[in-house]
Amino acid sequence: MKILVTGGAGYIGSHTCVELLNSGYDVIIVDNFSNSHPKVLNRIETITGKPFKFYHSDILNEKEMRFIFLNEQVDAVIHFAGLKAVGESVENPISYYHNNLMSTIVLLKLMKDFNVTNFVFSSSATVYGDQQTVPLKEKLPLQATNPYGRSKLMIEEMLGDVHISNPEMSIALLRYFNPIGAHESGLIGENPNGTPNNLVPYITQVAVGKLDYLKIFGADYSTLDGTGIRDYIHVVDLALGHIKALERNSQQNGIEAYNLGTGNGSSVLEMLNTFIQVIGRDIPYKIKDRRSGDIAVSYADPSKANQLLNWKASRDVLSMCEDSWRWQSMNPNGYEQSKNIEVSK
Ligand code: NAD
Ligand code: WQD
């Protein structure tokens, strides 16, 4: 089965390509490297020992994408490609709506033309907005609190309409909680551009000496230790969820949303302490004001994915932090000038 993976050079996409190749799928990656590095392709090949196809294209370029669909017998599409920084989306909403919506529209047009019906979409727990109750269930009314989240919500709604127009379609909306960790080899991982926005890459960059100290955004939430709680999920567990979604899509038409989370919440201080334990030394931090737009607590009810996809996250927070740290310490500058690793095609 041939899977077109858009954004396959990115953080979650690269880990998913590894799992797809290891499971015997044929993989075609399309990426424009707007938020990734070409070296990741060699790393995927090194980890899996399996060949795959790569097209350096922008999904917005319908002509180039049509060429790919003409050239390859695509059986299913996993659509990771998109812009994902919340703050940037507030500053530049048009580029977020343009890239995230139009890339999906181009893909859906081509899927219709080439009769491809299996679609797995990277949605986000951000579509729940700020809810009163946890754990978060798929049936909750959705709300967006920023342009990035709204682009995901709009795409989910668009996909609902597409399914109504063609009930033969099989669409999985995967709502990721907080992906962290890295492949256990330390060869691929999260490689943020500039200063990281997310907690875990920030902590590991402080630990590796690239940043001075962690700013904890608020210690006055009504949580056990006052800091924000999130459902961190290992990126490899997340990657495996995509394979389960592809399998279910192959067996059953329909459109379904699934929470991909562990169902457990961890606070910022708990995450920091786990890293201190893994690294074996202190990590400096300062308590700061709350970050605007943050919510106190978010964690998944993953039971729908457990039941319908036969998927369950199996890696705990300790192994997430160990793997994040292995990746960061082996690659202090991301894919640029990685330490002690020479990978050639
Ligand atoms: P990422 O930025 O590492 O990967 C996205 C990839 O898409 C990058 O390689 C980028 O170069 C590529 N890309 C972007 N626009 C493109 C275009 N127009 N044409 C071709 N390639 C393009 O991000 P990620 O963390 O791997 O996230 C993957 C998906 O999951 C995104 O859609 C994101 O919104 C979603 N998501 C991420 C998180 C998270 O915390 N990382 C959480 C929930 C949802
Ligand atoms: C986690 C916790 C912060 C950084 C974001 C997006 C969401 C999704 C995942 C794509 C919070 C605290 C953080 C720091 C801190 N992405 N924190 N100091 O905000 O849950 O989700 O990424 O869909 O849409 O909003 O993740 O890692 O930024 O924050 O104290 O330097 O860590 O306040 O409690 P978040 P995060």
mmCIF file of N, CA, C and O in Angstrom, residues 16 35 83 87 98 100 109 141 145 156 160 169 172 237 255 257 311 324 334 336:
data_model
loop_
_atom_site.group_PDB
_atom_site.id
_atom_site.type_symbol
_atom_site.label_atom_id
_atom_site.label_comp_id
_atom_site.label_asym_id
_atom_site.label_seq_id
_atom_site.Cartn_x
_atom_site.Cartn_y
_atom_site.Cartn_z
ATOM 1 N N THR A 16 6.557 9.062 11.835
ATOM 2 C CA THR A 16 5.502 8.216 11.250
ATOM 3 C C THR A 16 6.051 7.477 10.023
ATOM 4 O O THR A 16 5.734 6.288 9.813
ATOM 5 N N ASN A 35 9.904 24.012 7.376
ATOM 6 C CA ASN A 35 10.182 23.869 8.809
ATOM 7 C C ASN A 35 10.878 22.541 9.097
ATOM 8 O O ASN A 35 10.605 21.882 10.090
ATOM 9 N N LEU A 83 1.472 24.849 9.026
ATOM 10 C CA LEU A 83 2.172 25.742 9.955
ATOM 11 C C LEU A 83 1.549 25.533 11.325
ATOM 12 O O LEU A 83 0.334 25.326 11.430
ATOM 13 N N GLY A 87 1.577 31.570 18.346
ATOM 14 C CA GLY A 87 1.869 33.005 18.407
ATOM 15 C C GLY A 87 2.022 33.597 17.014
ATOM 16 O O GLY A 87 1.489 34.667 16.705
ATOM 17 N N HIS A 98 -3.899 30.451 4.647
ATOM 18 C CA HIS A 98 -3.509 30.118 3.271
ATOM 19 C C HIS A 98 -2.852 28.749 3.212
ATOM 20 O O HIS A 98 -3.283 27.856 2.482
ATOM 21 N N ASN A 100 -2.508 26.248 5.582
ATOM 22 C CA ASN A 100 -3.179 25.079 6.164
ATOM 23 C C ASN A 100 -4.447 24.707 5.404
ATOM 24 O O ASN A 100 -4.699 23.526 5.139
ATOM 25 N N LYS A 109 -8.829 17.898 -3.742
ATOM 26 C CA LYS A 109 -9.163 17.956 -5.179
ATOM 27 C C LYS A 109 -8.490 16.805 -5.937
ATOM 28 O O LYS A 109 -9.108 16.099 -6.727
ATOM 29 N N PRO A 141 -18.324 20.194 22.335
ATOM 30 C CA PRO A 141 -18.398 21.263 21.340
ATOM 31 C C PRO A 141 -17.004 21.870 21.143
ATOM 32 O O PRO A 141 -16.256 22.020 22.116
ATOM 33 N N THR A 145 -9.237 29.260 19.755
ATOM 34 C CA THR A 145 -8.873 30.470 20.498
ATOM 35 C C THR A 145 -7.779 31.263 19.772
ATOM 36 O O THR A 145 -7.326 32.274 20.266
ATOM 37 N N GLU A 156 -11.380 20.506 9.831
ATOM 38 C CA GLU A 156 -12.241 19.400 10.305
ATOM 39 C C GLU A 156 -13.645 19.556 9.726
ATOM 40 O O GLU A 156 -14.260 18.579 9.280
ATOM 41 N N GLY A 160 -15.779 17.237 6.971
ATOM 42 C CA GLY A 160 -17.140 16.741 7.204
ATOM 43 C C GLY A 160 -17.992 16.925 5.952
ATOM 44 O O GLY A 160 -18.721 16.004 5.533
ATOM 45 N N MET A 169 -15.578 8.107 1.180
ATOM 46 C CA MET A 169 -14.328 8.557 1.808
ATOM 47 C C MET A 169 -14.179 7.969 3.210
ATOM 48 O O MET A 169 -15.167 7.791 3.937
ATOM 49 N N ALA A 172 -9.873 10.106 8.941
ATOM 50 C CA ALA A 172 -9.568 10.104 10.383
ATOM 51 C C ALA A 172 -9.025 11.476 10.764
ATOM 52 O O ALA A 172 -8.075 11.967 10.146
ATOM 53 N N ASP A 237 4.532 6.666 19.867
ATOM 54 C CA ASP A 237 3.154 6.194 20.088
ATOM 55 C C ASP A 237 2.200 6.910 19.131
ATOM 56 O O ASP A 237 1.292 6.300 18.558
ATOM 57 N N ILE A 255 -16.236 9.294 8.703
ATOM 58 C CA ILE A 255 -15.326 10.317 9.236
ATOM 59 C C ILE A 255 -15.402 10.249 10.750
ATOM 60 O O ILE A 255 -16.491 10.247 11.321
ATOM 61 N N ALA A 257 -13.306 11.471 14.530
ATOM 62 C CA ALA A 257 -12.238 12.176 15.245
ATOM 63 C C ALA A 257 -11.744 11.279 16.379
ATOM 64 O O ALA A 257 -12.555 10.579 17.009
ATOM 65 N N TRP A 311 -5.721 1.155 19.535
ATOM 66 C CA TRP A 311 -4.465 1.870 19.788
ATOM 67 C C TRP A 311 -4.412 2.371 21.220
ATOM 68 O O TRP A 311 -5.417 2.846 21.737
ATOM 69 N N SER A 324 13.799 12.377 24.466
ATOM 70 C CA SER A 324 13.988 13.792 24.078
ATOM 71 C C SER A 324 15.424 14.219 24.375
ATOM 72 O O SER A 324 16.056 14.912 23.590
ATOM 73 N N GLY A 334 20.399 20.524 16.409
ATOM 74 C CA GLY A 334 19.412 19.906 15.517
ATOM 75 C C GLY A 334 20.119 19.145 14.406
ATOM 76 O O GLY A 334 21.118 18.472 14.646
ATOM 77 N N GLU A 336 21.727 20.463 11.984
ATOM 78 C CA GLU A 336 22.957 21.143 11.594
ATOM 79 C C GLU A 336 24.090 20.584 12.441
ATOM 80 O O GLU A 336 23.969 20.522 13.660
#
